[in-house]
């Protein structure tokens, strides 16, 4: 089969698009497909690459919450969300805070979880252990309340309060 | 010995099926944007910081001594040879403000200003995941100093790409799996591995077409598990795959010993006789010879074959002979060098 566009080269890219049950098909050669943007989802030189996949994920997030995207940029480095959505790379550590709302679901999709469970820098060990304990206790408290174990819930609440008032309490 | 691939000098556990182990940790300094958004002077500041620490490395107890190589000061052929020896990434080789700090034995490489400010990479022969992690973590502690690295209490170590966040750890193992590949079982292995939170790919090519039957398996997820868990998971899977490869090798030898023997000796013959050898052909011949050595059909130390595999690469080859060569010139030189080295190795192991 020859390419529909140039009618010179062999058609090796077959694109089937279904919009509201209307299916259209295109048969193109690699070059015409690339020019017409039909192959943007593939990185032909190195297979599917991570940033194009991520960008795909990000576009999903974006479609789900389009209104939040506009004009959102990181105060620390100036990188805007669109740049991240396109390139899959964040601008700085601050971006994790700025784009937290969108990054949460994304990280969950990539890693299946949102909580680091590995190495902690030596100097942060105490503080992070306390935070982790708090997260764990809060979950236990929720479970206890759900199961109507009020005595246990009260005990957990007290432990949480004690931990919260310890040195450096509050969010870091 | 080639200048840039000292890790090939030794053999490690589960050699020959496991060629090498790599553990890398992605880290970023606080207070500076990630390399993708940094200005030149900020990039240079990162290099200067690493230079400062590296210069003190010789005096630190229990730590290896590092030497810093800024990319801008390395000739392109050396940069590419570093890539081919698996010591730096292709991305870093193209970064003008990039640098790499290497230990004398090249087991640890600190890549500077790649996608993240710092990528600590530990490369060891054979399957040595725990050792590589321990070494990388030690260098991490040392570079972190008084808390230099960006760390988020929930997300862990922060990285430019969210696929690396958390531990920042990517552990990978390079495997030589000729029999799984020849019997087309490797596709199944690769498909199954994806379900175990791991990723597999053919090195220098895809799937069964992987030149030299070399495959790389690494962890996909970096957040939510401890480094030890990630490593344990990878190790268990690698050991399983190696067991499969060995079982299949035994079966195939029982059924078709003469054919395998023929294949191995033909490849030796070709390598000893060839006067022009491109790198793909060299890889595939070396793979057959390696299979012969691992199946006990010929006597040859595995590390020699790993060394030759790296030496066959175009830029390593040119640094080795100290000449700039065109494609044909390289094929001629490759044939000559591999012939000599293989002959010596065969003679000294007779």
GROMACS .gro file of C-alpha atoms in nm, chain B residues 10-349:
model
  340
  182UNK     CA    1   3.724  -0.868   3.742
  183UNK     CA    2   3.451  -1.129   3.757
  184UNK     CA    3   3.169  -1.116   4.006
  185UNK     CA    4   2.908  -1.344   4.159
  186UNK     CA    5   2.679  -1.523   3.911
  187UNK     CA    6   2.919  -1.447   3.628
  188UNK     CA    7   2.897  -1.518   3.334
  189UNK     CA    8   2.519  -1.477   3.315
  190UNK     CA    9   2.536  -1.159   3.521
  191UNK     CA   10   2.782  -0.923   3.358
  192UNK     CA   11   2.751  -0.626   3.590
  193UNK     CA   12   2.547  -0.452   3.859
  194UNK     CA   13   2.473  -0.085   3.876
  195UNK     CA   14   2.308   0.119   4.150
  196UNK     CA   15   2.247   0.487   4.099
  197UNK     CA   16   2.105   0.746   4.335
  198UNK     CA   17   1.956   1.071   4.207
  199UNK     CA   18   2.008   1.372   4.435
  200UNK     CA   19   1.962   1.749   4.414
  201UNK     CA   20   2.102   2.030   4.623
  202UNK     CA   21   1.858   2.252   4.810
  203UNK     CA   22   1.837   2.615   4.702
  204UNK     CA   23   1.920   2.559   4.335
  205UNK     CA   24   1.682   2.481   4.049
  206UNK     CA   25   1.718   2.143   3.880
  207UNK     CA   26   1.972   2.128   3.593
  208UNK     CA   27   1.703   2.169   3.324
  209UNK     CA   28   1.617   2.518   3.452
  210UNK     CA   29   1.955   2.625   3.591
  211UNK     CA   30   2.150   2.920   3.459
  212UNK     CA   31   2.510   2.856   3.352
  213UNK     CA   32   2.658   3.014   3.664
  214UNK     CA   33   2.437   2.794   3.884
  215UNK     CA   34   2.548   2.486   3.692
  216UNK     CA   35   2.908   2.590   3.746
  217UNK     CA   36   2.835   2.638   4.115
  218UNK     CA   37   2.719   2.276   4.137
  219UNK     CA   38   3.040   2.162   3.967
  220UNK     CA   39   3.243   2.379   4.205
  221UNK     CA   40   3.070   2.226   4.507
  222UNK     CA   41   3.142   1.875   4.389
  223UNK     CA   42   3.498   1.975   4.305
  224UNK     CA   43   3.541   2.103   4.659
  225UNK     CA   44   3.418   1.780   4.815
  226UNK     CA   45   3.603   1.562   4.569
  227UNK     CA   46   3.934   1.734   4.633
  228UNK     CA   47   3.901   1.645   5.000
  229UNK     CA   48   3.807   1.285   4.919
  230UNK     CA   49   4.155   1.141   4.954
  231UNK     CA   50   4.179   1.255   5.315
  232UNK     CA   51   3.845   1.110   5.428
  233UNK     CA   52   3.874   0.782   5.612
  234UNK     CA   53   3.705   0.486   5.450
  235UNK     CA   54   3.621   0.676   5.134
  236UNK     CA   55   3.774   0.624   4.795
  237UNK     CA   56   3.960   0.906   4.625
  238UNK     CA   57   3.782   1.074   4.335
  239UNK     CA   58   3.904   1.264   4.034
  240UNK     CA   59   3.683   1.516   3.858
  241UNK     CA   60   3.653   1.533   3.479
  242UNK     CA   61   3.453   1.830   3.346
  243UNK     CA   62   3.287   1.734   3.015
  244UNK     CA   63   3.413   2.054   2.852
  245UNK     CA   64   3.772   1.945   2.915
  246UNK     CA   65   3.733   1.594   2.775
  247UNK     CA   66   3.777   1.527   2.402
  248UNK     CA   67   3.453   1.400   2.242
  249UNK     CA   68   3.602   1.056   2.181
  250UNK     CA   69   3.674   1.013   2.554
  251UNK     CA   70   3.325   1.129   2.646
  252UNK     CA   71   3.172   0.874   2.413
  253UNK     CA   72   3.408   0.604   2.535
  254UNK     CA   73   3.281   0.678   2.888
  255UNK     CA   74   2.927   0.625   2.762
  256UNK     CA   75   3.020   0.301   2.590
  257UNK     CA   76   3.189   0.177   2.907
  258UNK     CA   77   2.862   0.248   3.093
  259UNK     CA   78   3.029   0.499   3.324
  260UNK     CA   79   2.823   0.801   3.217
  261UNK     CA   80   2.494   0.851   3.034
  262UNK     CA   81   2.469   0.977   2.674
  263UNK     CA   82   2.287   1.284   2.812
  264UNK     CA   83   2.578   1.381   3.030
  265UNK     CA   84   2.827   1.343   2.745
  266UNK     CA   85   2.646   1.627   2.564
  267UNK     CA   86   2.630   1.865   2.858
  268UNK     CA   87   2.882   2.143   2.844
  269UNK     CA   88   2.845   2.216   3.217
  270UNK     CA   89   2.841   1.849   3.307
  271UNK     CA   90   3.117   1.665   3.487
  272UNK     CA   91   3.194   1.323   3.624
  273UNK     CA   92   3.395   1.233   3.931
  274UNK     CA   93   3.548   0.887   3.913
  275UNK     CA   94   3.729   0.671   4.161
  276UNK     CA   95   4.060   0.523   4.056
  277UNK     CA   96   3.903   0.178   4.003
  278UNK     CA   97   3.600   0.342   3.831
  279UNK     CA   98   3.359   0.156   4.056
  280UNK     CA   99   3.195   0.483   4.159
  281UNK     CA  100   3.102   0.763   3.922
  282UNK     CA  101   2.939   1.084   4.037
  283UNK     CA  102   2.761   1.240   3.741
  284UNK     CA  103   2.719   1.613   3.787
  285UNK     CA  104   2.445   1.822   3.619
  286UNK     CA  105   2.286   1.543   3.426
  287UNK     CA  106   1.908   1.544   3.474
  288UNK     CA  107   1.967   1.590   3.847
  289UNK     CA  108   2.248   1.780   4.017
  290UNK     CA  109   2.411   1.463   4.132
  291UNK     CA  110   2.380   1.104   4.025
  292UNK     CA  111   2.588   0.868   4.230
  293UNK     CA  112   2.649   0.554   4.037
  294UNK     CA  113   2.819   0.242   4.153
  295UNK     CA  114   2.920  -0.016   3.894
  296UNK     CA  115   3.048  -0.359   3.994
  297UNK     CA  116   3.114  -0.682   3.807
  298UNK     CA  117   2.866  -0.969   3.850
  299UNK     CA  118   2.566  -0.960   4.081
  300UNK     CA  119   2.659  -0.735   4.373
  301UNK     CA  120   2.348  -0.533   4.444
  302UNK     CA  121   2.391  -0.499   4.821
  303UNK     CA  122   2.755  -0.401   4.787
  304UNK     CA  123   2.677  -0.146   4.518
  305UNK     CA  124   2.396   0.004   4.727
  306UNK     CA  125   2.614   0.021   5.036
  307UNK     CA  126   2.891   0.197   4.848
  308UNK     CA  127   2.652   0.440   4.676
  309UNK     CA  128   2.480   0.518   5.005
  310UNK     CA  129   2.813   0.586   5.172
  311UNK     CA  130   2.906   0.836   4.900
  312UNK     CA  131   2.556   0.984   4.934
  313UNK     CA  132   2.605   1.043   5.310
  314UNK     CA  133   2.936   1.204   5.240
  315UNK     CA  134   2.805   1.440   4.969
  316UNK     CA  135   2.493   1.522   5.173
  317UNK     CA  136   2.716   1.650   5.454
  318UNK     CA  137   2.505   1.866   5.683
  319UNK     CA  138   2.185   1.812   5.486
  320UNK     CA  139   2.268   1.951   5.143
  321UNK     CA  140   2.018   1.740   4.949
  322UNK     CA  141   1.652   1.820   4.882
  323UNK     CA  142   1.436   1.587   5.085
  324UNK     CA  143   1.059   1.596   5.131
  325UNK     CA  144   0.918   1.418   5.433
  326UNK     CA  145   0.649   1.243   5.228
  327UNK     CA  146   0.799   1.216   4.881
  328UNK     CA  147   1.155   1.149   4.994
  329UNK     CA  148   1.447   1.265   4.778
  330UNK     CA  149   1.322   1.514   4.518
  331UNK     CA  150   1.424   1.464   4.157
  332UNK     CA  151   1.368   1.647   3.829
  333UNK     CA  152   1.159   1.362   3.694
  334UNK     CA  153   0.879   1.228   3.916
  335UNK     CA  154   0.966   0.873   3.805
  336UNK     CA  155   1.279   0.891   4.023
  337UNK     CA  156   1.137   1.054   4.334
  338UNK     CA  157   1.155   0.882   4.674
  339UNK     CA  158   1.466   0.671   4.697
  340UNK     CA  159   1.607   0.814   4.373
  341UNK     CA  160   1.738   0.462   4.329
  342UNK     CA  161   1.768   0.280   4.003
  343UNK     CA  162   1.933  -0.058   4.041
  344UNK     CA  163   2.008  -0.244   3.724
  345UNK     CA  164   2.171  -0.567   3.629
  346UNK     CA  165   2.324  -0.647   3.292
  347UNK     CA  166   2.263  -1.006   3.191
  348UNK     CA  167   2.396  -1.227   2.915
  349UNK     CA  168   2.115  -1.466   2.825
  350UNK     CA  169   2.204  -1.637   2.497
  351UNK     CA  170   2.001  -1.953   2.544
  352UNK     CA  171   1.683  -1.780   2.661
  353UNK     CA  172   1.719  -1.553   2.360
  354UNK     CA  173   1.799  -1.830   2.108
  355UNK     CA  174   1.501  -2.032   2.223
  356UNK     CA  175   1.275  -1.721   2.205
  357UNK     CA  176   1.186  -1.751   2.573
  358UNK     CA  177   1.324  -1.410   2.653
  359UNK     CA  178   1.009  -1.234   2.530
  360UNK     CA  179   0.811  -1.418   2.795
  361UNK     CA  180   1.064  -1.326   3.060
  362UNK     CA  181   1.051  -0.960   2.959
  363UNK     CA  182   0.671  -0.958   2.964
  364UNK     CA  183   0.654  -1.121   3.308
  365UNK     CA  184   0.909  -0.888   3.458
  366UNK     CA  185   0.684  -0.589   3.396
  367UNK     CA  186   0.433  -0.735   3.637
  368UNK     CA  187   0.693  -0.748   3.913
  369UNK     CA  188   0.764  -0.377   3.926
  370UNK     CA  189   1.073  -0.427   3.710
  371UNK     CA  190   1.170  -0.326   3.362
  372UNK     CA  191   1.371  -0.525   3.109
  373UNK     CA  192   1.522  -0.424   2.781
  374UNK     CA  193   1.770  -0.552   2.531
  375UNK     CA  194   2.097  -0.363   2.533
  376UNK     CA  195   2.218  -0.252   2.192
  377UNK     CA  196   1.893  -0.349   2.021
  378UNK     CA  197   1.550  -0.473   2.115
  379UNK     CA  198   1.401  -0.803   2.228
  380UNK     CA  199   1.552  -1.116   2.077
  381UNK     CA  200   1.739  -0.897   1.831
  382UNK     CA  201   1.949  -0.760   2.118
  383UNK     CA  202   2.302  -0.770   1.981
  384UNK     CA  203   2.518  -0.998   2.189
  385UNK     CA  204   2.214  -1.125   2.381
  386UNK     CA  205   2.266  -0.865   2.650
  387UNK     CA  206   1.971  -0.756   2.859
  388UNK     CA  207   1.927  -0.505   3.135
  389UNK     CA  208   1.679  -0.545   3.418
  390UNK     CA  209   1.602  -0.265   3.660
  391UNK     CA  210   1.348  -0.147   3.915
  392UNK     CA  211   1.071   0.070   3.781
  393UNK     CA  212   0.923   0.209   4.100
  394UNK     CA  213   1.133   0.431   4.327
  395UNK     CA  214   0.878   0.548   4.586
  396UNK     CA  215   0.709   0.354   4.865
  397UNK     CA  216   0.967   0.080   4.911
  398UNK     CA  217   1.294   0.091   5.098
  399UNK     CA  218   1.615   0.061   4.900
  400UNK     CA  219   1.674  -0.281   5.054
  401UNK     CA  220   1.331  -0.401   4.942
  402UNK     CA  221   1.381  -0.274   4.588
  403UNK     CA  222   1.717  -0.446   4.570
  404UNK     CA  223   1.592  -0.770   4.723
  405UNK     CA  224   1.310  -0.785   4.469
  406UNK     CA  225   1.546  -0.728   4.176
  407UNK     CA  226   1.797  -0.977   4.312
  408UNK     CA  227   1.538  -1.250   4.355
  409UNK     CA  228   1.414  -1.205   3.999
  410UNK     CA  229   1.765  -1.198   3.852
  411UNK     CA  230   1.855  -1.517   4.037
  412UNK     CA  231   1.543  -1.683   3.896
  413UNK     CA  232   1.630  -1.578   3.543
  414UNK     CA  233   1.987  -1.702   3.579
  415UNK     CA  234   1.856  -2.037   3.707
  416UNK     CA  235   1.631  -2.060   3.401
  417UNK     CA  236   1.918  -1.975   3.168
  418UNK     CA  237   2.136  -2.241   3.329
  419UNK     CA  238   1.867  -2.507   3.315
  420UNK     CA  239   1.798  -2.433   2.951
  421UNK     CA  240   2.171  -2.439   2.876
  422UNK     CA  241   2.200  -2.780   3.036
  423UNK     CA  242   1.902  -2.909   2.836
  424UNK     CA  243   2.023  -2.772   2.509
  425UNK     CA  244   2.367  -2.922   2.570
  426UNK     CA  245   2.214  -3.259   2.646
  427UNK     CA  246   2.017  -3.250   2.323
  428UNK     CA  247   2.239  -3.064   2.085
  429UNK     CA  248   2.589  -3.058   2.222
  430UNK     CA  249   2.755  -3.091   1.884
  431UNK     CA  250   2.559  -2.804   1.732
  432UNK     CA  251   2.644  -2.572   2.021
  433UNK     CA  252   3.007  -2.680   2.011
  434UNK     CA  253   3.009  -2.610   1.638
  435UNK     CA  254   2.857  -2.268   1.685
  436UNK     CA  255   3.107  -2.172   1.956
  437UNK     CA  256   3.411  -2.288   1.762
  438UNK     CA  257   3.291  -2.131   1.437
  439UNK     CA  258   3.262  -1.799   1.619
  440UNK     CA  259   3.611  -1.838   1.759
  441UNK     CA  260   3.734  -1.925   1.411
  442UNK     CA  261   3.566  -1.620   1.263
  443UNK     CA  262   3.706  -1.390   1.526
  444UNK     CA  263   4.056  -1.528   1.481
  445UNK     CA  264   4.032  -1.512   1.104
  446UNK     CA  265   3.839  -1.190   1.040
  447UNK     CA  266   4.029  -0.892   0.907
  448UNK     CA  267   3.728  -0.658   0.900
  449UNK     CA  268   3.477  -0.676   1.183
  450UNK     CA  269   3.187  -0.441   1.255
  451UNK     CA  270   3.068  -0.399   1.609
  452UNK     CA  271   2.740  -0.589   1.570
  453UNK     CA  272   2.915  -0.894   1.430
  454UNK     CA  273   3.176  -0.870   1.703
  455UNK     CA  274   2.903  -0.863   1.969
  456UNK     CA  275   2.731  -1.165   1.827
  457UNK     CA  276   3.057  -1.366   1.798
  458UNK     CA  277   3.152  -1.269   2.151
  459UNK     CA  278   2.812  -1.383   2.271
  460UNK     CA  279   2.867  -1.729   2.122
  461UNK     CA  280   3.217  -1.752   2.268
  462UNK     CA  281   3.086  -1.643   2.605
  463UNK     CA  282   2.821  -1.913   2.589
  464UNK     CA  283   3.096  -2.166   2.516
  465UNK     CA  284   3.295  -2.051   2.815
  466UNK     CA  285   2.997  -2.049   3.050
  467UNK     CA  286   2.886  -2.394   2.936
  468UNK     CA  287   3.236  -2.525   3.000
  469UNK     CA  288   3.298  -2.606   2.634
  470UNK     CA  289   3.609  -2.389   2.618
  471UNK     CA  290   3.847  -2.255   2.878
  472UNK     CA  291   3.845  -1.878   2.888
  473UNK     CA  292   3.801  -1.633   3.175
  474UNK     CA  293   3.466  -1.453   3.148
  475UNK     CA  294   3.606  -1.113   3.230
  476UNK     CA  295   3.824  -1.125   2.919
  477UNK     CA  296   3.507  -1.158   2.714
  478UNK     CA  297   3.339  -0.867   2.894
  479UNK     CA  298   3.650  -0.664   2.831
  480UNK     CA  299   3.644  -0.750   2.461
  481UNK     CA  300   3.274  -0.665   2.444
  482UNK     CA  301   3.346  -0.312   2.567
  483UNK     CA  302   3.661  -0.286   2.355
  484UNK     CA  303   3.454  -0.363   2.045
  485UNK     CA  304   3.267  -0.032   2.087
  486UNK     CA  305   3.373   0.235   1.836
  487UNK     CA  306   3.498   0.503   2.076
  488UNK     CA  307   3.651   0.273   2.335
  489UNK     CA  308   3.836   0.116   2.046
  490UNK     CA  309   3.973   0.453   1.935
  491UNK     CA  310   4.083   0.557   2.285
  492UNK     CA  311   4.248   0.218   2.320
  493UNK     CA  312   4.457   0.252   2.004
  494UNK     CA  313   4.495   0.629   2.042
  495UNK     CA  314   4.388   0.702   1.685
  496UNK     CA  315   4.091   0.866   1.519
  497UNK     CA  316   3.954   0.623   1.265
  498UNK     CA  317   3.675   0.619   1.009
  499UNK     CA  318   3.415   0.341   1.013
  500UNK     CA  319   3.616   0.106   0.792
  501UNK     CA  320   3.938   0.181   0.976
  502UNK     CA  321   3.763   0.094   1.301
  503UNK     CA  322   3.637  -0.236   1.162
  504UNK     CA  323   3.991  -0.327   1.060
  505UNK     CA  324   4.136  -0.220   1.396
  506UNK     CA  325   3.859  -0.402   1.583
  507UNK     CA  326   3.933  -0.724   1.397
  508UNK     CA  327   4.303  -0.687   1.474
  509UNK     CA  328   4.265  -0.607   1.845
  510UNK     CA  329   4.001  -0.870   1.917
  511UNK     CA  330   4.202  -1.133   1.729
  512UNK     CA  331   4.516  -1.058   1.930
  513UNK     CA  332   4.343  -1.049   2.266
  514UNK     CA  333   4.139  -1.361   2.205
  515UNK     CA  334   4.445  -1.550   2.084
  516UNK     CA  335   4.640  -1.452   2.396
  517UNK     CA  336   4.356  -1.544   2.626
  518UNK     CA  337   4.308  -1.881   2.458
  519UNK     CA  338   4.679  -1.958   2.472
  520UNK     CA  339   4.727  -1.862   2.836
  521UNK     CA  340   4.427  -2.073   2.938
   0.00000   0.00000   0.00000
